[in-house]
Structure formats: C-alpha cells, structure tokens
C-alpha cells in the first residue's frame, strides 16, 4: 500500500490559482509594510483591509492542497504527506524568519518601526527567530502581560 507515487498520476496544474495565492501573499506583505507608516491609524492605511488577503490565501491553499492530494490518500500515509509538506514549506519558513529578524533589527536605524526595538537584546531576537523556524508559537512574556 505504501507505493511510490508516479509523477504521471498528477493532475493538471492551474497557474492562475498560484498567481492568485501570490497576489494575496504580496497584499499581506504590503499591508504590513505600510502599517508602519500609518502609526496604527487604520484611516491612514494605504492598503486598508489587506489582512483579508490572509483569509483568501488560506482558503485557496486549502482548495489547492485538497485538489492535489484527493486521489492519493489511499496510496500515501499521513507520515508521507507530512514529510512532503515539511520539505516543501520549511525552507521558506527558515528564509522568512531570517529576513524578518534582519529587517526587525535594522529598521530602527532607518527611523521606522515601533519603539522598543533598540531595547531588544540580540540574544532574544535570535532565540525568537530560532523558535520561529520550528513554527512553535511564542506567547507574550510575563512582563509584557503586566503592561
């Protein structure tokens, strides 16, 4: 039952769905970039409601994944599926964590961003980045909850 999947068994690929997911991802990035310039005022947000692209991205991704794997569940175990997803997604998670950490740390020197960046120790930034690479959620510290 654990047979190797043949590439010829794959279904047609719809590039338009990849394009729509790409546009949604870019919208989310722009929403967060321009969020800095609005100083928390949603009326000054250039791409207002850009966060809705997250919902669209995940709905479309759910469809794409279910379409891609719907006829393979009898040939693939949950472990095989998990390994395929991990191999496909983990490199981008690691790259995103590295880029995010670098941009977070150096945004204060550009006069952008939120207060408190200059008080964040490098070891804490690296620790949160490494935990982020494992996709383990990091909650607020006890000190932050008291504020």
Tab-separated table of C-alpha atoms in Angstrom, residues 4-139:
chain	number	residue	atom	x	y	z
A	4	UNK	CA	5.921	5.256	-4.711
A	5	UNK	CA	3.694	7.766	-6.464
A	6	UNK	CA	4.150	8.131	-10.182
A	7	UNK	CA	4.560	11.691	-11.463
A	8	UNK	CA	2.264	10.869	-14.378
A	9	UNK	CA	-0.563	10.395	-11.865
A	10	UNK	CA	-0.543	14.085	-11.023
A	11	UNK	CA	-3.473	16.266	-12.004
A	12	UNK	CA	-3.391	19.338	-14.237
A	13	UNK	CA	-1.702	22.338	-12.656
A	14	UNK	CA	-3.652	25.610	-12.617
A	15	UNK	CA	-1.209	28.501	-12.756
A	16	UNK	CA	-3.980	31.033	-12.152
A	17	UNK	CA	-4.502	29.637	-8.637
A	18	UNK	CA	-0.787	30.030	-7.901
A	19	UNK	CA	-0.987	33.574	-9.238
A	20	UNK	CA	-3.952	34.403	-7.020
A	21	UNK	CA	-2.167	32.995	-3.974
A	22	UNK	CA	0.917	35.031	-4.909
A	23	UNK	CA	-1.110	38.234	-5.205
A	24	UNK	CA	-2.725	37.534	-1.832
A	25	UNK	CA	0.684	36.960	-0.218
A	26	UNK	CA	2.056	40.183	-1.693
A	27	UNK	CA	-1.016	42.074	-0.449
A	28	UNK	CA	-0.338	40.863	3.088
A	29	UNK	CA	3.304	41.927	2.868
A	30	UNK	CA	2.350	45.387	1.586
A	31	UNK	CA	-0.305	45.700	4.288
A	32	UNK	CA	2.330	45.091	6.964
A	33	UNK	CA	4.917	47.343	5.327
A	34	UNK	CA	2.505	50.261	5.031
A	35	UNK	CA	1.180	49.603	8.530
A	36	UNK	CA	4.401	51.116	9.844
A	37	UNK	CA	3.745	54.418	8.085
A	38	UNK	CA	0.166	54.718	9.354
A	39	UNK	CA	1.277	54.755	13.026
A	40	UNK	CA	-1.613	52.449	13.949
A	41	UNK	CA	-4.313	54.672	12.414
A	42	UNK	CA	-6.326	52.459	10.054
A	43	UNK	CA	-7.735	55.511	8.247
A	44	UNK	CA	-4.214	56.331	7.035
A	45	UNK	CA	-3.525	52.761	5.940
A	46	UNK	CA	-2.730	52.692	2.199
A	47	UNK	CA	-3.933	49.109	1.757
A	48	UNK	CA	-6.799	49.021	4.225
A	49	UNK	CA	-8.282	45.560	4.871
A	50	UNK	CA	-5.192	43.918	3.413
A	51	UNK	CA	-5.431	41.391	6.230
A	52	UNK	CA	-8.391	39.825	4.378
A	53	UNK	CA	-5.884	38.506	1.857
A	54	UNK	CA	-4.720	36.100	4.597
A	55	UNK	CA	-8.164	34.509	4.695
A	56	UNK	CA	-8.289	34.346	0.908
A	57	UNK	CA	-4.789	32.821	0.765
A	58	UNK	CA	-5.619	30.084	3.277
A	59	UNK	CA	-8.981	29.264	1.696
A	60	UNK	CA	-7.373	28.975	-1.733
A	61	UNK	CA	-4.436	26.979	-0.339
A	62	UNK	CA	-6.834	24.553	1.316
A	63	UNK	CA	-8.552	24.011	-2.017
A	64	UNK	CA	-5.262	23.561	-3.887
A	65	UNK	CA	-3.909	21.054	-1.347
A	66	UNK	CA	-7.146	19.056	-1.238
A	67	UNK	CA	-7.300	19.032	-5.043
A	68	UNK	CA	-3.697	17.892	-5.337
A	69	UNK	CA	-3.971	15.058	-2.809
A	70	UNK	CA	-7.609	13.903	-3.013
A	71	UNK	CA	-6.917	10.777	-5.082
A	72	UNK	CA	-3.635	9.940	-3.312
A	73	UNK	CA	-4.870	9.324	0.248
A	74	UNK	CA	-5.205	5.578	-0.355
A	75	UNK	CA	-1.612	5.433	-1.625
A	76	UNK	CA	0.015	7.732	0.937
A	77	UNK	CA	0.256	7.610	4.713
A	78	UNK	CA	-0.122	10.623	6.983
A	79	UNK	CA	3.637	10.439	7.584
A	80	UNK	CA	4.326	10.624	3.823
A	81	UNK	CA	2.003	13.620	3.483
A	82	UNK	CA	3.625	15.377	6.459
A	83	UNK	CA	7.122	14.829	5.081
A	84	UNK	CA	6.087	16.212	1.675
A	85	UNK	CA	4.602	19.330	3.279
A	86	UNK	CA	7.623	19.803	5.564
A	87	UNK	CA	10.117	19.518	2.712
A	88	UNK	CA	8.089	21.984	0.644
A	89	UNK	CA	7.390	24.609	3.323
A	90	UNK	CA	10.242	24.544	5.844
A	91	UNK	CA	12.886	26.213	3.641
A	92	UNK	CA	10.601	29.239	3.131
A	93	UNK	CA	9.842	29.393	6.853
A	94	UNK	CA	13.565	29.487	7.626
A	95	UNK	CA	14.253	32.145	4.978
A	96	UNK	CA	11.281	34.202	6.176
A	97	UNK	CA	12.481	34.019	9.783
A	98	UNK	CA	15.975	35.158	8.812
A	99	UNK	CA	14.742	38.033	6.642
A	100	UNK	CA	12.200	39.075	9.282
A	101	UNK	CA	14.807	39.097	12.047
A	102	UNK	CA	17.258	41.163	9.995
A	103	UNK	CA	14.580	43.658	8.951
A	104	UNK	CA	13.273	43.899	12.517
A	105	UNK	CA	16.694	44.547	13.973
A	106	UNK	CA	17.779	47.173	11.437
A	107	UNK	CA	14.512	49.050	10.973
A	108	UNK	CA	15.233	51.300	13.956
A	109	UNK	CA	18.298	52.691	12.206
A	110	UNK	CA	16.042	53.870	9.353
A	111	UNK	CA	13.771	55.796	11.722
A	112	UNK	CA	10.872	53.422	11.032
A	113	UNK	CA	9.099	50.915	13.192
A	114	UNK	CA	7.867	50.754	16.718
A	115	UNK	CA	9.509	51.734	19.972
A	116	UNK	CA	11.321	49.100	21.973
A	117	UNK	CA	13.392	47.728	19.132
A	118	UNK	CA	16.528	49.368	20.468
A	119	UNK	CA	15.929	47.734	23.864
A	120	UNK	CA	15.558	44.229	22.426
A	121	UNK	CA	18.715	42.244	23.154
A	122	UNK	CA	20.261	40.379	20.242
A	123	UNK	CA	20.103	37.058	22.115
A	124	UNK	CA	16.333	37.402	22.488
A	125	UNK	CA	15.938	38.217	18.799
A	126	UNK	CA	17.991	35.153	17.841
A	127	UNK	CA	16.084	32.927	20.271
A	128	UNK	CA	12.691	34.020	18.950
A	129	UNK	CA	13.949	33.625	15.376
A	130	UNK	CA	15.156	30.059	16.045
A	131	UNK	CA	11.901	29.128	17.761
A	132	UNK	CA	10.024	30.704	14.852
A	133	UNK	CA	11.914	28.462	12.441
A	134	UNK	CA	10.363	25.465	14.217
A	135	UNK	CA	6.876	27.044	13.927
A	136	UNK	CA	6.370	26.743	17.681
A	137	UNK	CA	4.170	29.629	18.897
A	138	UNK	CA	5.813	32.125	21.243
A	139	UNK	CA	3.454	33.792	23.690
